[in-house]
Amino acid sequence: MVATKPPKNQSENQFDELRPGVKAPAKDSILTPRFYTTDFEEMANMDVSNNEEELKAIIAEFHVDYNRHHFVRNEQFDGAWDHIQGEKRQAFVEFLERSCTAEFSGFLLYKELARKLKGRNPLLAEGFDLMSRDEARHAGFLNKAMSDFDLQLDLGFLTKSKKYTFFKPKFIFYATYLSEKIGYWRYITIFRHLEKNPEDTIYPIFNFFDNWCQDENRHGDFFAAVMKSQPQFLDDLKARLWCRFFLLSVFATMFLNDIQRKSFYALLGLDAREYDIEVIKKTNESAGRLFPIILDVENPKFFAQLDECTKHTAAVSNISQSGQNKVIQTLRKIPHITAIGSKLISLYFIKPIRVEGDRGIVR
Ligand SMILES: [Fe+2]
Ligand SMILES: [Fe+2]
């Protein structure tokens, strides 16, 4: 996708551009949205037959396609967005870009899985294909929104230029299940807040978040159904340790990212920390319906340690912006990165909560 209109006033945006109106992708860091790839052979050979009924029911729901006509840019978008300027504009465009990249990353992975699994694992292939349909809509809608700010992402360029992280299928399932569920809670929490505080709706895209988040919720349910067909992903010690690891990684990444971008949440009248705590608690609770453990997020140490981490991530980002020699920068960053690492390890060792829940593992 490329720019459809030339920028009205380039000075309004302070971003690097690939071409006029096409934003250069944000530089990769440990906290930027990733693109994933996996072992397609292993995925193709995965036997999901013992939870076929549930998978078929979810796929039938995907086919209903509740949001077929939802992502249509209507008159709400006719306004001009020049009132969002300066740092606000930067924070806003960055939010759109990160969201678009994350949605597009889902699209690429699901589309590739659908393609590779076609004819070999038809049920999974069909599910992935229908989810890629949804993610393409989400990414496209966000990219269109960027054009309201006279920028777009070149998704073709992004596909070729981004590094892909390899995850074994089992880890793809933990990670995507959680990112779909956390995506649901992120969107619905913003939507509900703006429903109560309509004066904070500075841009109409948020009005679309209600039906949108239902797509993410259904995607999460699809991954849950696949995992239930693989009891070894959920019911032994190794599974409990991995669930703990993925819960913490997903929560910590979101928390550290959002606190760094609190100015964006403030634009919507939200306190980034409170918002994240709410989203983390809800996602943790949702995960308890599938995972054998959840994190003890009520333990006072939990958010206290994450708060400590945010001080170090702020220090790292200040060093990055200092313009100093790269070697000096790296040396200055080491103690902060070590501190973040040790705090994350201590968070990992907070005793989790065992849940027997309604996992309904199929044996
Ligand atoms: Fe999505
Ligand atoms: Fe999704």
Coordinates of C-alpha atoms and ligand atoms in Angstrom, one line a residue:
M1 CA 0.0 0.0 0.0
V2 CA 1.4 3.4 -0.9
A3 CA 0.4 7.0 -0.3
T4 CA -2.8 7.9 -2.1
K5 CA -2.4 11.6 -1.6
P6 CA 0.5 14.0 -1.3
P7 CA 1.0 15.5 2.1
K8 CA -0.8 18.8 2.5
N9 CA 1.9 20.3 4.7
Q10 CA 4.9 18.2 5.4
S11 CA 6.1 20.4 8.2
E12 CA 3.1 19.1 10.3
N13 CA 4.8 15.7 10.6
Q14 CA 8.2 15.2 12.0
F15 CA 8.9 11.7 10.8
D16 CA 11.4 10.2 8.5
E17 CA 9.8 9.3 5.2
L18 CA 10.6 6.6 2.7
R19 CA 8.9 8.7 0.0
P20 CA 6.7 11.7 0.4
G21 CA 3.7 10.7 2.5
V22 CA 5.1 7.2 3.3
K23 CA 6.4 6.9 6.7
A24 CA 9.7 5.1 7.3
P25 CA 9.0 2.1 9.7
A26 CA 9.9 2.7 13.3
K27 CA 13.3 1.3 14.2
D28 CA 13.2 -2.2 15.7
S29 CA 13.8 -2.5 19.4
I30 CA 13.0 -5.1 22.0
L31 CA 9.6 -3.4 22.5
T32 CA 8.4 -2.9 18.9
P33 CA 5.8 -5.2 17.4
R34 CA 7.4 -8.2 15.9
F35 CA 6.8 -10.4 12.9
Y36 CA 6.8 -14.1 13.4
T37 CA 7.5 -17.3 11.5
T38 CA 7.3 -20.9 12.6
D39 CA 8.0 -24.5 11.8
F40 CA 5.2 -25.0 9.2
E41 CA 6.0 -28.7 8.8
E42 CA 5.3 -29.3 12.5
M43 CA 2.2 -27.2 12.4
A44 CA 0.9 -29.1 9.3
N45 CA 1.3 -32.4 11.2
M46 CA -0.5 -31.2 14.3
D47 CA -3.5 -33.4 15.0
V48 CA -6.3 -31.3 16.3
S49 CA -9.0 -33.9 15.8
N50 CA -9.8 -34.3 19.4
N51 CA -11.2 -30.8 19.6
E52 CA -12.6 -30.7 16.1
E53 CA -16.2 -29.9 17.2
E54 CA -15.2 -26.7 19.0
L55 CA -12.8 -25.6 16.2
K56 CA -15.6 -26.2 13.6
A57 CA -18.0 -24.1 15.6
I58 CA -15.6 -21.2 15.9
I59 CA -14.8 -21.4 12.1
A60 CA -18.5 -21.4 11.4
E61 CA -18.7 -18.2 13.5
F62 CA -15.8 -16.7 11.5
H63 CA -17.8 -17.5 8.3
V64 CA -20.8 -15.5 9.6
D65 CA -18.4 -12.5 9.3
Y66 CA -20.1 -10.1 11.7
N67 CA -17.8 -7.3 10.8
R68 CA -18.0 -7.6 7.0
H69 CA -19.5 -4.1 6.8
H70 CA -18.0 -2.6 9.9
F71 CA -14.7 -1.2 8.7
V72 CA -16.1 1.4 6.4
R73 CA -14.8 4.9 6.6
N74 CA -18.0 7.0 6.9
E75 CA -18.7 10.7 7.4
Q76 CA -17.2 10.7 10.8
F77 CA -13.8 10.8 9.1
D78 CA -14.6 13.8 7.0
G79 CA -13.3 16.3 9.5
A80 CA -9.8 17.7 9.4
W81 CA -7.3 16.5 12.0
D82 CA -5.1 19.6 11.9
H83 CA -6.1 20.4 15.5
I84 CA -3.9 17.4 16.6
Q85 CA -0.5 19.0 16.3
G86 CA 3.1 18.8 17.6
E87 CA 3.8 16.2 20.2
K88 CA 0.2 15.1 20.3
R89 CA 0.3 14.4 16.6
Q90 CA 3.5 12.5 17.0
A91 CA 2.1 10.4 19.8
F92 CA -1.0 9.7 17.8
V93 CA 0.7 8.7 14.6
E94 CA 3.0 6.5 16.6
F95 CA 0.0 4.7 18.1
L96 CA -1.5 4.2 14.7
E97 CA 1.7 2.9 13.3
R98 CA 2.3 0.5 16.2
S99 CA -1.3 -0.8 16.0
C100 CA -1.1 -1.1 12.2
T101 CA 2.2 -3.0 12.4
A102 CA 0.9 -5.4 15.1
E103 CA -2.3 -6.1 13.1
F104 CA -0.3 -6.5 9.9
S105 CA 2.0 -8.9 11.7
G106 CA -1.0 -11.1 12.6
F107 CA -2.2 -10.9 9.0
L108 CA 1.2 -12.1 7.6
L109 CA 1.6 -14.9 10.0
Y110 CA -2.0 -16.2 9.6
K111 CA -1.9 -15.8 5.8
E112 CA 1.3 -17.7 5.6
L113 CA 0.1 -20.5 7.9
A114 CA -3.2 -20.7 5.8
R115 CA -1.1 -21.0 2.6
K116 CA 1.3 -23.6 4.0
L117 CA -1.3 -25.7 5.7
K118 CA -3.8 -25.8 2.9
G119 CA -4.6 -29.3 1.9
R120 CA -2.5 -30.7 4.8
N121 CA -4.3 -29.5 7.9
P122 CA -7.6 -28.2 6.5
L123 CA -9.2 -27.1 9.7
L124 CA -6.2 -25.1 10.9
A125 CA -5.7 -23.7 7.4
E126 CA -9.3 -22.5 7.2
G127 CA -9.2 -20.9 10.6
F128 CA -5.9 -19.1 9.8
D129 CA -7.3 -17.9 6.5
L130 CA -10.4 -16.4 8.1
M131 CA -8.4 -14.7 10.8
S132 CA -6.0 -13.2 8.2
R133 CA -9.1 -11.7 6.5
D134 CA -9.9 -9.9 9.8
E135 CA -6.4 -8.8 10.5
A136 CA -6.0 -7.4 6.9
R137 CA -9.1 -5.3 7.5
H138 CA -7.8 -4.1 10.8
A139 CA -4.4 -3.2 9.4
G140 CA -5.9 -1.5 6.4
F141 CA -8.3 0.5 8.5
L142 CA -5.4 1.8 10.6
N143 CA -3.3 2.6 7.6
K144 CA -6.2 4.6 6.1
A145 CA -6.3 6.5 9.4
M146 CA -2.7 7.3 9.1
S147 CA -3.5 8.9 5.8
D148 CA -5.7 11.4 7.7
F149 CA -2.4 12.5 9.2
D150 CA -0.8 12.7 5.7
L151 CA 1.2 9.5 6.2
Q152 CA 0.9 5.9 5.4
L153 CA 2.9 2.7 6.0
D154 CA 4.3 0.9 3.0
L155 CA 3.2 -2.6 4.1
G156 CA 5.0 -4.3 1.2
F157 CA 8.2 -2.7 2.2
L158 CA 7.6 -3.6 5.8
T159 CA 7.0 -7.3 4.8
K160 CA 10.4 -7.4 3.1
S161 CA 12.4 -5.2 5.5
K162 CA 11.3 -6.5 9.0
K163 CA 13.2 -9.2 10.7
Y164 CA 11.1 -12.3 11.5
T165 CA 11.3 -14.0 14.8
F166 CA 11.1 -17.8 14.8
F167 CA 8.9 -19.5 17.3
K168 CA 8.1 -23.2 17.5
P169 CA 4.4 -23.8 17.0
K170 CA 3.7 -24.4 20.7
F171 CA 5.2 -20.9 21.5
I172 CA 3.2 -19.3 18.6
F173 CA 0.1 -20.6 20.3
Y174 CA 0.9 -19.2 23.8
A175 CA 2.0 -15.9 22.3
T176 CA -0.9 -15.4 19.8
Y177 CA -3.5 -16.6 22.2
L178 CA -2.4 -14.0 24.7
S179 CA -1.9 -11.2 22.2
E180 CA -5.4 -11.7 20.9
K181 CA -6.9 -11.7 24.4
I182 CA -4.9 -8.7 25.5
G183 CA -5.8 -7.0 22.2
Y184 CA -9.5 -7.6 23.1
W185 CA -9.1 -6.0 26.5
R186 CA -7.0 -3.1 25.2
Y187 CA -9.6 -2.1 22.6
I188 CA -12.7 -2.7 24.8
T189 CA -11.2 -0.8 27.7
I190 CA -10.5 2.3 25.5
F191 CA -14.0 2.0 24.0
R192 CA -15.8 1.8 27.3
H193 CA -13.8 4.7 28.7
L194 CA -14.7 6.9 25.7
E195 CA -18.3 5.8 25.8
K196 CA -18.4 7.3 29.3
N197 CA -16.3 10.3 28.3
P198 CA -17.3 11.2 24.7
E199 CA -15.5 14.5 24.9
D200 CA -12.2 12.6 24.9
T201 CA -12.9 10.9 21.6
I202 CA -10.4 13.0 19.6
Y203 CA -10.6 10.9 16.5
P204 CA -13.4 8.6 15.2
I205 CA -11.3 5.3 15.0
F206 CA -12.1 4.6 18.6
N207 CA -15.8 4.4 17.8
F208 CA -15.0 1.2 15.9
F209 CA -13.3 -0.6 18.7
D210 CA -16.4 -2.4 20.1
N211 CA -17.1 -4.7 17.1
W212 CA -13.4 -4.7 16.3
C213 CA -12.4 -6.2 19.7
Q214 CA -14.9 -9.0 19.2
D215 CA -12.8 -10.2 16.2
E216 CA -9.8 -10.4 18.5
N217 CA -11.8 -12.2 21.1
R218 CA -12.9 -14.8 18.6
H219 CA -9.3 -15.2 17.4
G220 CA -8.3 -15.8 21.0
D221 CA -11.0 -18.5 21.3
F222 CA -9.7 -20.2 18.2
F223 CA -6.2 -20.4 19.6
A224 CA -7.6 -21.6 22.9
A225 CA -9.5 -24.4 21.1
V226 CA -6.3 -25.5 19.3
M227 CA -4.4 -25.5 22.6
K228 CA -7.1 -27.6 24.2
S229 CA -6.6 -30.2 21.5
Q230 CA -2.9 -30.4 22.7
P231 CA -3.1 -31.3 26.4
Q232 CA 0.7 -31.3 26.6
F233 CA 0.7 -27.5 26.0
L234 CA -1.4 -27.0 29.2
D235 CA -1.2 -29.7 31.8
D236 CA 2.3 -30.5 33.0
L237 CA 5.0 -28.7 34.8
K238 CA 6.7 -27.5 31.6
A239 CA 3.4 -26.1 30.4
R240 CA 3.0 -24.2 33.7
L241 CA 6.4 -22.7 33.4
W242 CA 5.9 -21.6 29.8
C243 CA 2.5 -20.1 30.5
R244 CA 4.1 -18.1 33.3
F245 CA 6.8 -17.0 31.0
F246 CA 4.4 -15.9 28.3
L247 CA 2.0 -14.1 30.6
L248 CA 4.9 -12.2 32.1
S249 CA 6.5 -11.3 28.8
V250 CA 3.2 -10.1 27.3
F251 CA 2.3 -8.1 30.4
A252 CA 5.7 -6.6 30.9
T253 CA 6.2 -5.6 27.3
M254 CA 2.8 -3.8 27.2
F255 CA 3.4 -2.1 30.5
L256 CA 6.9 -0.8 29.6
N257 CA 5.7 0.3 26.2
D258 CA 2.6 2.1 27.4
I259 CA 4.3 3.9 30.3
Q260 CA 6.8 5.3 27.8
R261 CA 3.9 6.5 25.7
K262 CA 1.7 7.9 28.5
S263 CA 1.2 11.1 26.6
F264 CA -0.8 9.2 24.0
Y265 CA -3.1 7.8 26.7
A266 CA -3.4 11.2 28.3
L267 CA -4.8 12.5 25.0
L268 CA -7.7 10.1 25.5
G269 CA -8.1 11.2 29.2
L270 CA -6.6 7.9 30.3
D271 CA -3.8 7.3 32.9
A272 CA -1.5 4.8 31.1
R273 CA -0.6 3.0 34.3
E274 CA -4.2 2.6 35.5
Y275 CA -5.2 1.5 32.0
D276 CA -2.5 -1.1 31.9
I277 CA -3.3 -2.5 35.3
E278 CA -6.9 -2.9 34.3
V279 CA -6.0 -4.6 31.0
I280 CA -3.4 -6.9 32.7
K281 CA -5.9 -8.0 35.4
K282 CA -8.6 -8.7 32.9
T283 CA -6.3 -10.6 30.5
N284 CA -4.9 -12.6 33.4
E285 CA -8.4 -13.5 34.5
S286 CA -9.3 -14.5 30.9
A287 CA -6.2 -16.6 30.6
G288 CA -7.3 -18.5 33.7
R289 CA -10.0 -20.1 31.6
L290 CA -7.3 -21.8 29.5
F291 CA -4.0 -21.8 31.3
P292 CA -3.3 -24.0 34.3
I293 CA -1.8 -21.0 36.2
I294 CA -2.2 -17.2 36.2
L295 CA 0.1 -14.6 37.6
D296 CA -0.5 -13.2 41.1
V297 CA -1.0 -9.6 39.9
E298 CA -2.6 -8.7 43.2
N299 CA 0.7 -9.2 44.9
P300 CA 1.9 -5.7 45.8
K301 CA 5.4 -6.6 44.4
F302 CA 4.0 -7.2 41.0
F303 CA 3.3 -3.7 39.8
A304 CA 5.9 -2.2 42.1
Q305 CA 8.6 -4.2 40.3
L306 CA 7.2 -3.2 36.9
D307 CA 7.2 0.4 38.0
E308 CA 10.9 0.0 38.8
C309 CA 11.5 -1.4 35.3
T310 CA 9.9 1.7 33.8
K311 CA 12.5 3.9 35.4
H312 CA 15.2 1.9 33.8
T313 CA 13.5 1.8 30.3
A314 CA 13.1 5.6 30.6
A315 CA 16.9 5.9 31.3
V316 CA 17.7 3.6 28.4
S317 CA 15.6 5.7 26.0
N318 CA 17.2 9.0 27.3
I319 CA 20.6 7.5 26.6
S320 CA 19.5 6.5 23.1
Q321 CA 18.5 10.1 22.5
S322 CA 21.6 11.6 24.0
G323 CA 23.5 11.7 20.6
Q324 CA 26.5 10.2 22.4
N325 CA 29.0 7.8 20.8
K326 CA 27.3 4.4 20.4
V327 CA 29.9 2.6 22.4
I328 CA 29.5 5.0 25.3
Q329 CA 25.7 4.6 25.0
T330 CA 26.0 0.8 25.2
L331 CA 28.2 1.0 28.3
R332 CA 25.8 3.4 30.0
K333 CA 22.8 1.2 29.1
I334 CA 24.3 -2.0 30.6
P335 CA 23.4 -1.4 34.2
H336 CA 19.9 -0.4 33.3
I337 CA 19.3 -3.5 31.1
T338 CA 20.8 -5.7 33.8
A339 CA 18.4 -4.1 36.4
I340 CA 15.4 -4.7 34.1
G341 CA 16.5 -8.3 33.6
S342 CA 16.9 -9.0 37.3
K343 CA 13.5 -7.4 38.1
L344 CA 11.8 -9.5 35.4
I345 CA 13.4 -12.6 36.9
S346 CA 12.2 -11.8 40.3
L347 CA 8.7 -11.2 38.9
Y348 CA 8.9 -14.6 37.2
F349 CA 9.5 -16.2 40.6
I350 CA 6.5 -14.7 42.3
K351 CA 4.4 -17.7 43.1
P352 CA 1.6 -18.0 40.4
I353 CA -2.0 -19.0 41.2
R354 CA -3.0 -22.5 40.2
V355 CA -6.4 -22.6 38.4
E356 CA -8.3 -25.6 37.5
G357 CA -10.9 -23.5 35.6
D358 CA -13.0 -24.8 32.8
R359 CA -10.2 -25.6 30.5
G360 CA -12.0 -28.6 29.2
I361 CA -8.8 -30.2 27.9
V362 CA -9.8 -32.9 25.4
R363 CA -8.1 -36.2 26.0
Ligands
FE1 FE -6.8 -7.6 14.7
FE2 FE -6.7 -10.8 16.0

